[in-house]
Amino acid sequence: MHYFATTPAEIDAAVQVLYEEARFYRWFPIGTDSYDAFAASDPIAASELRGIAERMLVAAAQARSRARRV
């Protein structure tokens, strides 16, 4: 199985999008002004959010790879 690596910049970009959507849907406190403030206040949740973003990017890369083979 091929491992699809993501770069830290890709993960950061995905985390920002995911975080903004989470704020919009009020999954996180609306008063948190930025991802950096959120990450400083709850490093475990921030780490979990980064993990989710990375897994989403890897899944997307795998889907692209499968689509190219068809």
Short mmCIF file of N, CA, C and O in Angstrom, two decimals:
data_model
loop_
_atom_site.label_atom_id
_atom_site.label_comp_id
_atom_site.label_asym_id
_atom_site.label_seq_id
_atom_site.Cartn_x
_atom_site.Cartn_y
_atom_site.Cartn_z
N MET A 1 0.84 -1.18 0.00
CA MET A 1 0.00 0.00 0.00
C MET A 1 0.89 1.24 0.00
O MET A 1 1.86 1.32 0.72
N HIS A 2 0.54 2.19 -0.81
CA HIS A 2 1.29 3.43 -0.91
C HIS A 2 0.80 4.41 0.15
O HIS A 2 -0.40 4.60 0.31
N TYR A 3 1.73 5.00 0.88
CA TYR A 3 1.35 6.00 1.89
C TYR A 3 1.38 7.37 1.24
O TYR A 3 2.36 7.76 0.62
N PHE A 4 0.30 8.10 1.36
CA PHE A 4 0.18 9.43 0.79
C PHE A 4 0.53 10.45 1.86
O PHE A 4 -0.24 10.70 2.78
N ALA A 5 1.71 11.04 1.75
CA ALA A 5 2.18 12.00 2.74
C ALA A 5 1.60 13.38 2.45
O ALA A 5 1.36 13.74 1.31
N THR A 6 1.37 14.11 3.51
CA THR A 6 0.92 15.49 3.39
C THR A 6 1.99 16.38 4.00
O THR A 6 2.72 15.97 4.90
N THR A 7 2.06 17.59 3.52
CA THR A 7 3.04 18.52 4.05
C THR A 7 2.43 19.29 5.22
O THR A 7 1.20 19.41 5.32
N PRO A 8 3.27 19.81 6.10
CA PRO A 8 2.74 20.64 7.20
C PRO A 8 1.92 21.82 6.69
O PRO A 8 0.90 22.18 7.29
N ALA A 9 2.32 22.41 5.56
CA ALA A 9 1.57 23.55 5.01
C ALA A 9 0.17 23.11 4.55
O ALA A 9 -0.81 23.85 4.74
N GLU A 10 0.08 21.93 3.96
CA GLU A 10 -1.23 21.42 3.54
C GLU A 10 -2.12 21.16 4.75
O GLU A 10 -3.31 21.50 4.73
N ILE A 11 -1.53 20.59 5.77
CA ILE A 11 -2.30 20.32 6.99
C ILE A 11 -2.76 21.63 7.62
O ILE A 11 -3.92 21.77 8.02
N ASP A 12 -1.86 22.61 7.70
CA ASP A 12 -2.22 23.91 8.26
C ASP A 12 -3.39 24.54 7.50
O ASP A 12 -4.32 25.07 8.10
N ALA A 13 -3.34 24.48 6.18
CA ALA A 13 -4.41 25.05 5.36
C ALA A 13 -5.73 24.32 5.61
O ALA A 13 -6.78 24.96 5.77
N ALA A 14 -5.68 23.01 5.67
CA ALA A 14 -6.89 22.23 5.91
C ALA A 14 -7.45 22.48 7.30
O ALA A 14 -8.67 22.57 7.49
N VAL A 15 -6.57 22.61 8.29
CA VAL A 15 -7.01 22.88 9.66
C VAL A 15 -7.72 24.23 9.73
O VAL A 15 -8.74 24.36 10.40
N GLN A 16 -7.19 25.22 9.02
CA GLN A 16 -7.83 26.54 9.03
C GLN A 16 -9.25 26.46 8.48
O GLN A 16 -10.18 27.05 9.03
N VAL A 17 -9.42 25.75 7.37
CA VAL A 17 -10.76 25.60 6.78
C VAL A 17 -11.67 24.85 7.73
O VAL A 17 -12.81 25.26 8.00
N LEU A 18 -11.19 23.75 8.27
CA LEU A 18 -11.99 22.94 9.19
C LEU A 18 -12.35 23.74 10.43
O LEU A 18 -13.50 23.70 10.89
N TYR A 19 -11.41 24.49 10.96
CA TYR A 19 -11.66 25.30 12.15
C TYR A 19 -12.73 26.37 11.87
O TYR A 19 -13.64 26.57 12.67
N GLU A 20 -12.60 27.06 10.74
CA GLU A 20 -13.58 28.10 10.41
C GLU A 20 -14.98 27.50 10.23
O GLU A 20 -15.97 28.10 10.67
N GLU A 21 -15.07 26.35 9.61
CA GLU A 21 -16.37 25.68 9.48
C GLU A 21 -16.91 25.28 10.85
O GLU A 21 -18.10 25.43 11.13
N ALA A 22 -16.03 24.77 11.70
CA ALA A 22 -16.45 24.37 13.05
C ALA A 22 -16.96 25.57 13.84
O ALA A 22 -17.95 25.46 14.57
N ARG A 23 -16.30 26.70 13.69
CA ARG A 23 -16.78 27.92 14.37
C ARG A 23 -18.13 28.35 13.80
O ARG A 23 -19.03 28.73 14.55
N PHE A 24 -18.27 28.30 12.48
CA PHE A 24 -19.52 28.69 11.85
C PHE A 24 -20.69 27.85 12.36
O PHE A 24 -21.77 28.36 12.64
N TYR A 25 -20.46 26.54 12.48
CA TYR A 25 -21.50 25.63 12.94
C TYR A 25 -21.54 25.50 14.47
O TYR A 25 -22.26 24.67 15.00
N ARG A 26 -20.71 26.31 15.13
CA ARG A 26 -20.67 26.40 16.59
C ARG A 26 -20.27 25.08 17.27
O ARG A 26 -20.76 24.75 18.34
N TRP A 27 -19.38 24.35 16.59
CA TRP A 27 -18.81 23.16 17.22
C TRP A 27 -17.80 23.57 18.27
O TRP A 27 -17.52 22.80 19.19
N PHE A 28 -17.22 24.76 18.09
CA PHE A 28 -16.27 25.33 19.05
C PHE A 28 -16.86 26.63 19.56
O PHE A 28 -17.73 27.21 18.91
N PRO A 29 -16.37 27.11 20.67
CA PRO A 29 -16.88 28.39 21.19
C PRO A 29 -16.71 29.50 20.15
O PRO A 29 -15.65 29.67 19.57
N ILE A 30 -17.78 30.22 19.91
CA ILE A 30 -17.77 31.28 18.90
C ILE A 30 -16.83 32.42 19.30
O ILE A 30 -16.32 33.13 18.46
N GLY A 31 -16.57 32.58 20.59
CA GLY A 31 -15.71 33.66 21.06
C GLY A 31 -14.23 33.46 20.78
O GLY A 31 -13.44 34.37 20.94
N THR A 32 -13.84 32.27 20.36
CA THR A 32 -12.43 32.02 20.03
C THR A 32 -12.13 32.70 18.70
O THR A 32 -12.70 32.36 17.68
N ASP A 33 -11.25 33.70 18.76
CA ASP A 33 -11.00 34.53 17.58
C ASP A 33 -10.19 33.87 16.48
O ASP A 33 -10.34 34.21 15.32
N SER A 34 -9.31 32.96 16.84
CA SER A 34 -8.44 32.38 15.81
C SER A 34 -8.09 30.95 16.19
O SER A 34 -8.23 30.54 17.34
N TYR A 35 -7.60 30.24 15.19
CA TYR A 35 -7.15 28.88 15.45
C TYR A 35 -5.97 28.89 16.43
O TYR A 35 -5.90 28.04 17.32
N ASP A 36 -5.08 29.86 16.30
CA ASP A 36 -3.92 29.93 17.20
C ASP A 36 -4.35 30.11 18.64
O ASP A 36 -3.80 29.47 19.55
N ALA A 37 -5.36 30.96 18.89
CA ALA A 37 -5.88 31.15 20.25
C ALA A 37 -6.53 29.86 20.74
O ALA A 37 -6.35 29.46 21.90
N PHE A 38 -7.27 29.22 19.86
CA PHE A 38 -7.90 27.94 20.21
C PHE A 38 -6.84 26.90 20.57
O PHE A 38 -6.95 26.20 21.57
N ALA A 39 -5.80 26.80 19.72
CA ALA A 39 -4.74 25.81 19.94
C ALA A 39 -4.00 26.07 21.25
O ALA A 39 -3.63 25.13 21.95
N ALA A 40 -3.80 27.33 21.58
CA ALA A 40 -3.12 27.67 22.84
C ALA A 40 -3.99 27.32 24.04
O ALA A 40 -3.47 26.90 25.08
N SER A 41 -5.30 27.46 23.89
CA SER A 41 -6.19 27.20 25.03
C SER A 41 -6.52 25.71 25.19
O SER A 41 -6.86 25.28 26.28
N ASP A 42 -6.43 24.94 24.10
CA ASP A 42 -6.77 23.51 24.16
C ASP A 42 -5.87 22.72 23.21
O ASP A 42 -6.30 22.33 22.11
N PRO A 43 -4.62 22.49 23.61
CA PRO A 43 -3.68 21.83 22.69
C PRO A 43 -4.08 20.41 22.30
O PRO A 43 -3.77 19.97 21.19
N ILE A 44 -4.79 19.70 23.17
CA ILE A 44 -5.21 18.34 22.83
C ILE A 44 -6.25 18.39 21.71
O ILE A 44 -6.16 17.65 20.73
N ALA A 45 -7.24 19.25 21.85
CA ALA A 45 -8.26 19.38 20.80
C ALA A 45 -7.64 19.86 19.49
O ALA A 45 -8.02 19.39 18.41
N ALA A 46 -6.68 20.77 19.58
CA ALA A 46 -6.01 21.25 18.37
C ALA A 46 -5.25 20.11 17.69
O ALA A 46 -5.28 19.99 16.46
N SER A 47 -4.61 19.27 18.47
CA SER A 47 -3.89 18.13 17.91
C SER A 47 -4.86 17.16 17.24
O SER A 47 -4.58 16.63 16.16
N GLU A 48 -6.00 16.94 17.86
CA GLU A 48 -7.01 16.05 17.28
C GLU A 48 -7.55 16.64 15.97
O GLU A 48 -7.75 15.92 15.00
N LEU A 49 -7.75 17.95 15.95
CA LEU A 49 -8.24 18.61 14.74
C LEU A 49 -7.21 18.48 13.61
O LEU A 49 -7.57 18.21 12.46
N ARG A 50 -5.92 18.63 13.94
CA ARG A 50 -4.87 18.45 12.93
C ARG A 50 -4.87 17.00 12.41
O ARG A 50 -4.69 16.77 11.22
N GLY A 51 -5.08 16.05 13.30
CA GLY A 51 -5.14 14.65 12.89
C GLY A 51 -6.30 14.38 11.94
O GLY A 51 -6.15 13.66 10.94
N ILE A 52 -7.46 14.97 12.22
CA ILE A 52 -8.61 14.83 11.35
C ILE A 52 -8.30 15.42 9.98
O ILE A 52 -8.57 14.80 8.95
N ALA A 53 -7.74 16.62 9.97
CA ALA A 53 -7.41 17.29 8.71
C ALA A 53 -6.43 16.44 7.90
O ALA A 53 -6.59 16.28 6.68
N GLU A 54 -5.42 15.91 8.56
CA GLU A 54 -4.42 15.09 7.85
C GLU A 54 -5.06 13.84 7.27
O GLU A 54 -4.82 13.47 6.12
N ARG A 55 -5.92 13.17 8.04
CA ARG A 55 -6.59 11.97 7.53
C ARG A 55 -7.49 12.30 6.35
O ARG A 55 -7.60 11.51 5.39
N MET A 56 -8.13 13.46 6.37
CA MET A 56 -8.97 13.88 5.25
C MET A 56 -8.13 14.10 4.00
O MET A 56 -8.52 13.68 2.90
N LEU A 57 -6.97 14.73 4.16
CA LEU A 57 -6.09 14.96 3.01
C LEU A 57 -5.57 13.65 2.44
O LEU A 57 -5.49 13.48 1.21
N VAL A 58 -5.20 12.72 3.29
CA VAL A 58 -4.72 11.42 2.83
C VAL A 58 -5.83 10.68 2.10
O VAL A 58 -5.62 10.10 1.03
N ALA A 59 -7.06 10.72 2.64
CA ALA A 59 -8.18 10.06 1.99
C ALA A 59 -8.45 10.66 0.62
O ALA A 59 -8.73 9.93 -0.35
N ALA A 60 -8.34 11.98 0.50
CA ALA A 60 -8.55 12.64 -0.79
C ALA A 60 -7.47 12.22 -1.78
O ALA A 60 -7.76 11.96 -2.96
N ALA A 61 -6.23 12.15 -1.33
CA ALA A 61 -5.13 11.72 -2.21
C ALA A 61 -5.33 10.29 -2.66
O ALA A 61 -5.09 9.96 -3.83
N GLN A 62 -5.79 9.43 -1.78
CA GLN A 62 -6.05 8.04 -2.15
C GLN A 62 -7.18 7.95 -3.17
O GLN A 62 -7.10 7.17 -4.12
N ALA A 63 -8.21 8.76 -2.99
CA ALA A 63 -9.32 8.77 -3.93
C ALA A 63 -8.87 9.23 -5.31
O ALA A 63 -9.27 8.66 -6.34
N ARG A 64 -8.02 10.27 -5.35
CA ARG A 64 -7.47 10.73 -6.63
C ARG A 64 -6.66 9.63 -7.31
O ARG A 64 -6.76 9.42 -8.52
N SER A 65 -5.87 8.94 -6.52
CA SER A 65 -5.03 7.87 -7.07
C SER A 65 -5.89 6.75 -7.64
O SER A 65 -5.61 6.24 -8.74
N ARG A 66 -6.93 6.38 -6.92
CA ARG A 66 -7.84 5.32 -7.41
C ARG A 66 -8.55 5.77 -8.68
O ARG A 66 -8.72 4.98 -9.61
N ALA A 67 -8.95 7.04 -8.74
CA ALA A 67 -9.67 7.55 -9.92
C ALA A 67 -8.76 7.55 -11.16
O ALA A 67 -9.24 7.31 -12.27
N ARG A 68 -7.49 7.79 -10.97
CA ARG A 68 -6.55 7.78 -12.10
C ARG A 68 -6.35 6.38 -12.66
O ARG A 68 -6.05 6.22 -13.83
N ARG A 69 -6.49 5.38 -11.80
CA ARG A 69 -6.27 3.99 -12.24
C ARG A 69 -7.47 3.43 -12.99
O ARG A 69 -7.35 2.43 -13.66
N VAL A 70 -8.61 4.06 -12.87
CA VAL A 70 -9.83 3.54 -13.51
C VAL A 70 -9.88 3.94 -14.95
O VAL A 70 -9.43 4.88 -15.43
#
